[in-house]
Amino acid sequence: MNELKENKRPLEEIAEDMKVLEDLTKAEYKWGFVTEIESEVAPKGLNEDIIRLISSKKGEPEWMTEWRLKAYRHWLTMEEPKWPNVSYPPIDFQDISYYSAPKKRSQKKSLDEVDPELLKTFEKLGIPLEEQKALAGVAVDAVFDSVSVATTFQKTLKEKGIIFCSISEAIREYPDLVKKYLGSVVPYTDNFYAALNSAVFSDGSFVYVPKGVRCPMELSTYFRINAKETGQFERTLIIADEGSYVSYLEGCTAPIRDNNQLHAAVVELIALDYAEIKYSTVQNWYPGDKEGKGGIYNFVTKRGACRGKHSKISWTQVETGSAITWKYPSCILQGDYSVGEFYSVAVTNNYQQADTGTKMIHLGKYTKSTVVSKGISAGKSKNSYRGLVKIGKNATGARNFTQCDSMLMGDKCSANTFPYIEVENDTAKVEHEATTSKVGEDQIFYLNQRGISTEDAINMIVNGFCKEVFKELPMEFAVEAQKLLAVSLEGSVG
Amino acid sequence: MLIIKNLHAVVEGKEILRGINLEVKPGEIHAIMGPNGSGKSTLANVLAGNKGYEVTEGEIWFEGKNLLDMEPDERAKEGVFLAFQYPVEIPGVSNATFLKTAINEKRKYLNLPELSPKEFLDMMKEKAKILGMDESLISRSVNVGFSGGEKKRNEIFQLLMLEPKLAILDETDSGLDIDALKIVANGVNVFHKDDNAVIVVTHYQRLLNYIVPDFVHVLYKGKIVKSGGKELALELEEKGYDWVTSNELETQSI
Ligand SMILES: Nc1ncnc2c1ncn2[C@@H]1O[C@H](COP(=O)(O)OP(=O)(O)OP(=O)(O)O)[C@@H](O)[C@H]1O
Ligand SMILES: [Mg+2]
């Protein structure tokens, strides 16, 4: 059982990687600017008319409107979950606007038609949307408040038969695929926020990779909340057909605002026989200020179904933002020999709260899952890992390995681990390891003694602690993640 | 280079250093010997600025600057290096990343340009060779899973990479086999030049056959009770500490 071997790499490669640490920035939340742009905002509150309005704004077919309304009616019968280890004042769902879109915008076709203000915004966020400026090998769908404003490299992808577009476009253009898969992994009855999302979801990304195709570039969605007092409810649906492969990345930021804003997304992944989906998130919603004012409530349902045999779904997440994070990217391992993975770094500082983890549901034979969770808490924050490993009756030979490590900085924060294990098949093997450590004074002194400042020493120790997760991220995003960690933990020791 | 005047230091309310006086000039090698618990590591830690030790009296001057005014990382960048008696493990941080950061921080402090990855790599290979270190140790996490001897060797590797002005070696010889001892001592001799200085803390005369000291001091209960040339180490080996400490004991019991 050594799933987590240190990978040996040539020295040259390591020397290159080292630039990464040198880049550690020391800025405060620097994505907090507001874009001045005229938006069309739906009146606050939620009712059937608002849902019809959203649906018609998006030019949706009748079946979609009906689906939303059914979800809404179901939502009305549900209650907000109270079990996560987080606390916040009650949310007034009638005091939120459920739709906001930049105004000056016809049906988007080419970038020339996108408001230059928006292009500038994304450029400022480090996401240039002009293809010639874009990161090589990454196609981007840029979502601003409730709508997708641009999707790059669509043509290149289409040549391989890959569909990468906003979910609104998919509903119009590929209704059969959407009908077949939307809600098939996360039904609207699943939970309170999934139901809400199903009723009001605004935009998000849609990916379909056809049989036997290996997606030649990283697909990425960048979510930006800009408008005040609006919620963002994005919906992502990724389908990897037999023998295909896709790597998908998601990033998110929001301006600094005094009030809390709600973000309730649903992500569904479907992997058929021998298909593989790698889903990476660098979540950096505005976390609130040092006194705990403002920040995003990030209540997200992410779930992947390994429907086919030998399929694989891998979640990697770096969670540094949000006032409250409530999120359990999960895998349903239906196909025999399918594989689920979850690699997570969750950082909380000041008054942030995170209750995050995963569910690995083993249904097929010889299914295998790996969970590596790294929680870092600083300030007065609360950081909980909550994980379920379930081995069904028929999951002969299923295996799970879970490792949960927590690191505490200072003595006002807390870390908790809530592992739930349910095994219904005797041949299964489930292993769980958990550790809690403090950033050691002796480690810091050792690095100090070599000329490294305390701030940099902590970054180094923390990055080392997270290495097993970072190495799962594509290189550019690993760099981004390390920088984010440095910013999030700014001033946490002193 | 280093002047220590009447240094007193306290750990957890207990006075460990009780009036140390010592001067180290460029080009010199000083050996500090003394029984267990006499305060050798404490002195080394105080010089390096470990916050666990409180200086209650005295002065430390390094290259004309007041060392006690400086943070530990600043002292390191000024050129104070401590090879630890018990090197610390840092999981997930490769030796290479760690050293590159350390070197470039120091170069930045000294207004020198950063080393390019290539320059750094070449330097690493060269120094590793001097110490007969396997290159795989360089890409591994700092000290994690290193044997006792490998950790000590890694400390001297860092010494060669960082090229400080003053190297304080706290029992670098303990845990080394005879061959490794020679290699490590050779590493120290490669480092040592006219413009830098070495303080060697050791229990064994054997190391001093390879790293030949100009002065030997005996630390006992927080004071230097005897100083001499390299022959003092031989005498100590022969006669034990009682020989130098009996006077001190007598004065104490009064
Ligand atoms: N952090 C600490 N907490 C409590 N006591 C300490 C601490 N560090 C040192 N001491 C005490 O200070 C005294 C001197 O310790 P020091 O490590 O300096 O001795 P030393 O001369 O290096 O011994 P050795 O030869 O065994 O390495 C000892 O009595 C030790 O127990
Ligand atoms: Mg000692």
XYZ file of N, CA and C in Angstrom, chain A residues 317-401:
255
model
N -8.846 19.785 -6.001
C -9.339 21.115 -5.657
C -8.385 21.842 -4.726
N -8.247 23.126 -4.983
C -7.505 23.989 -4.073
C -8.487 25.073 -3.665
N -8.876 25.041 -2.419
C -9.924 25.934 -1.929
C -9.299 26.954 -1.002
N -9.168 28.189 -1.487
C -8.585 29.190 -0.600
C -9.588 30.289 -0.283
N -10.585 30.430 -1.119
C -11.490 31.573 -0.973
C -12.770 31.239 -0.241
N -13.771 32.125 -0.380
C -15.101 32.005 0.202
C -15.121 32.196 1.708
N -16.203 32.810 2.180
C -16.402 32.940 3.620
C -16.763 31.562 4.169
N -17.648 30.895 3.448
C -18.050 29.549 3.854
C -17.997 28.629 2.632
N -17.380 27.487 2.802
C -17.346 26.507 1.734
C -18.009 25.230 2.229
N -18.856 24.709 1.381
C -19.650 23.538 1.728
C -19.684 22.739 0.439
N -18.897 21.687 0.385
C -18.646 21.105 -0.921
C -18.011 19.727 -0.812
N -18.571 18.748 -1.510
C -18.084 17.374 -1.412
C -18.029 16.710 -2.779
N -17.039 17.050 -3.587
C -16.950 16.426 -4.902
C -16.882 14.907 -4.728
N -17.761 14.212 -5.389
C -17.917 12.788 -5.117
C -17.813 11.955 -6.373
N -17.630 10.655 -6.174
C -17.603 9.731 -7.302
C -18.531 8.568 -7.026
N -19.341 8.271 -8.016
C -20.151 7.072 -7.934
C -19.501 6.061 -8.861
N -18.925 5.037 -8.265
C -18.142 4.087 -9.052
C -19.045 2.911 -9.428
N -19.760 3.111 -10.557
C -20.718 2.100 -10.994
C -20.051 1.015 -11.829
N -19.218 1.464 -12.773
C -18.592 0.508 -13.681
C -17.573 -0.353 -12.948
N -17.479 -1.630 -13.343
C -16.456 -2.484 -12.745
C -15.080 -1.899 -13.059
N -14.180 -2.042 -12.124
C -12.797 -1.548 -12.264
C -12.710 -0.023 -12.419
N -13.755 0.671 -12.109
C -13.638 2.125 -12.247
C -12.875 2.706 -11.057
N -12.350 3.933 -11.286
C -11.448 4.547 -10.310
C -11.911 5.956 -9.968
N -11.951 6.272 -8.703
C -12.282 7.633 -8.268
C -11.142 8.197 -7.439
N -10.846 9.474 -7.666
C -9.777 10.104 -6.889
C -10.227 11.478 -6.412
N -9.729 11.848 -5.255
C -10.040 13.165 -4.709
C -8.788 13.698 -4.043
N -8.290 14.803 -4.569
C -7.115 15.447 -3.972
C -7.523 16.859 -3.588
N -7.350 17.198 -2.337
C -7.882 18.483 -1.905
C -6.940 19.233 -0.977
N -6.832 20.520 -1.228
C -6.193 21.420 -0.274
C -7.242 22.452 0.093
N -7.546 22.579 1.352
C -8.496 23.605 1.783
C -7.812 24.479 2.820
N -7.750 25.761 2.507
C -7.090 26.698 3.417
C -8.133 27.627 4.002
N -8.118 27.794 5.294
C -9.002 28.786 5.903
C -8.174 29.702 6.778
N -8.507 30.990 6.726
C -7.806 31.972 7.549
C -8.860 32.918 8.115
N -8.455 33.790 9.038
C -9.371 34.746 9.650
C -10.656 34.048 10.111
N -11.819 34.476 9.562
C -13.078 33.869 10.015
C -13.657 32.889 8.998
N -12.859 32.436 8.055
C -13.390 31.521 7.045
C -13.807 30.190 7.664
N -14.794 29.558 7.022
C -15.222 28.246 7.470
C -15.304 27.332 6.258
N -14.772 26.151 6.412
C -14.864 25.190 5.318
C -15.296 23.843 5.867
N -16.283 23.267 5.230
C -16.683 21.903 5.540
C -16.653 21.209 4.192
N -15.606 20.469 3.958
C -15.425 19.905 2.635
C -14.822 18.514 2.717
N -14.990 17.762 1.655
C -14.498 16.398 1.637
C -15.052 15.694 0.424
N -15.290 14.426 0.529
C -15.727 13.704 -0.655
C -16.592 12.519 -0.267
N -17.285 11.990 -1.268
C -17.992 10.725 -1.072
C -17.527 9.782 -2.162
N -17.106 8.610 -1.770
C -16.729 7.598 -2.743
C -17.716 6.444 -2.574
N -18.562 6.282 -3.582
C -19.593 5.252 -3.497
C -19.192 4.111 -4.429
N -18.784 2.998 -3.843
C -18.331 1.861 -4.646
C -19.506 0.927 -4.903
N -19.878 0.816 -6.178
C -20.978 -0.089 -6.530
C -20.461 -1.244 -7.381
N -19.540 -0.937 -8.302
C -19.026 -1.960 -9.206
C -17.927 -2.791 -8.565
N -17.623 -3.901 -9.206
C -16.574 -4.793 -8.717
C -15.190 -4.177 -8.954
N -14.278 -4.483 -8.032
C -12.881 -4.050 -8.138
C -12.731 -2.547 -8.391
N -13.631 -1.808 -7.861
C -13.518 -0.357 -7.965
C -12.503 0.132 -6.937
N -11.901 1.250 -7.248
C -10.793 1.701 -6.417
C -10.902 3.213 -6.208
N -10.661 3.668 -4.988
C -10.674 5.119 -4.777
C -9.536 5.554 -3.869
N -9.074 6.774 -4.132
C -7.994 7.364 -3.337
C -8.427 8.753 -2.904
N -8.246 9.052 -1.633
C -8.615 10.358 -1.120
C -7.417 10.941 -0.379
N -6.987 12.110 -0.816
C -5.909 12.796 -0.101
C -6.403 14.197 0.220
N -6.564 14.481 1.487
C -7.096 15.782 1.873
C -6.121 16.494 2.790
N -5.829 17.748 2.451
C -4.917 18.555 3.261
C -5.667 19.792 3.722
N -5.887 19.891 4.988
C -6.586 21.064 5.530
C -5.605 21.942 6.276
N -5.641 23.223 5.973
C -4.752 24.156 6.660
C -5.615 25.219 7.310
N -5.530 25.353 8.602
C -6.320 26.403 9.244
C -5.424 27.396 9.958
N -5.789 28.664 9.785
C -5.063 29.746 10.448
C -6.094 30.710 11.012
N -5.632 31.713 11.727
C -6.529 32.727 12.276
C -7.563 32.106 13.194
N -8.826 32.525 13.019
C -9.898 31.988 13.860
C -10.796 31.095 13.032
N -10.229 30.479 12.021
C -11.040 29.750 11.059
C -11.366 28.338 11.519
N -12.316 27.752 10.810
C -12.782 26.399 11.096
C -12.630 25.579 9.829
N -12.010 24.444 9.912
C -11.740 23.652 8.723
C -12.100 22.193 9.005
N -13.098 21.684 8.334
C -13.515 20.308 8.589
C -13.402 19.456 7.340
N -12.947 18.241 7.531
C -13.002 17.264 6.460
C -14.164 16.333 6.764
N -15.012 16.106 5.781
C -16.122 15.195 5.967
C -16.102 14.235 4.785
N -15.886 12.978 5.050
C -15.763 12.049 3.935
C -16.561 10.776 4.164
N -17.199 10.343 3.103
C -17.927 9.078 3.181
C -17.304 8.085 2.210
N -17.016 6.884 2.717
C -16.624 5.801 1.824
C -17.673 4.724 2.000
N -18.343 4.411 0.893
C -19.394 3.415 0.983
C -19.085 2.290 0.011
N -19.091 1.071 0.523
C -18.837 -0.079 -0.338
C -20.139 -0.878 -0.402
N -20.709 -0.937 -1.587
C -21.985 -1.624 -1.762
C -21.832 -3.151 -1.728
N -22.956 -3.830 -1.663
C -22.998 -5.312 -1.565
C -22.234 -5.991 -2.704
N -22.361 -5.433 -3.894
C -21.790 -6.109 -5.061
C -20.367 -5.679 -5.400
N -19.828 -4.792 -4.581
C -18.515 -4.235 -4.908
C -17.390 -5.146 -4.431
N -17.363 -6.327 -4.987
C -16.326 -7.292 -4.634
C -14.946 -6.717 -4.926
N -14.030 -6.867 -3.995
C -12.641 -6.458 -4.227
C -12.439 -4.955 -4.278
N -13.413 -4.193 -3.796
C -13.257 -2.732 -3.835
C -12.185 -2.295 -2.844
N -11.528 -1.207 -3.168
C -10.472 -0.700 -2.288
C -10.556 0.801 -2.148
N -10.299 1.261 -0.951
C -10.209 2.705 -0.743
C -9.013 3.001 0.135
N -8.335 4.072 -0.199
C -7.291 4.572 0.687
C -7.555 6.047 0.937
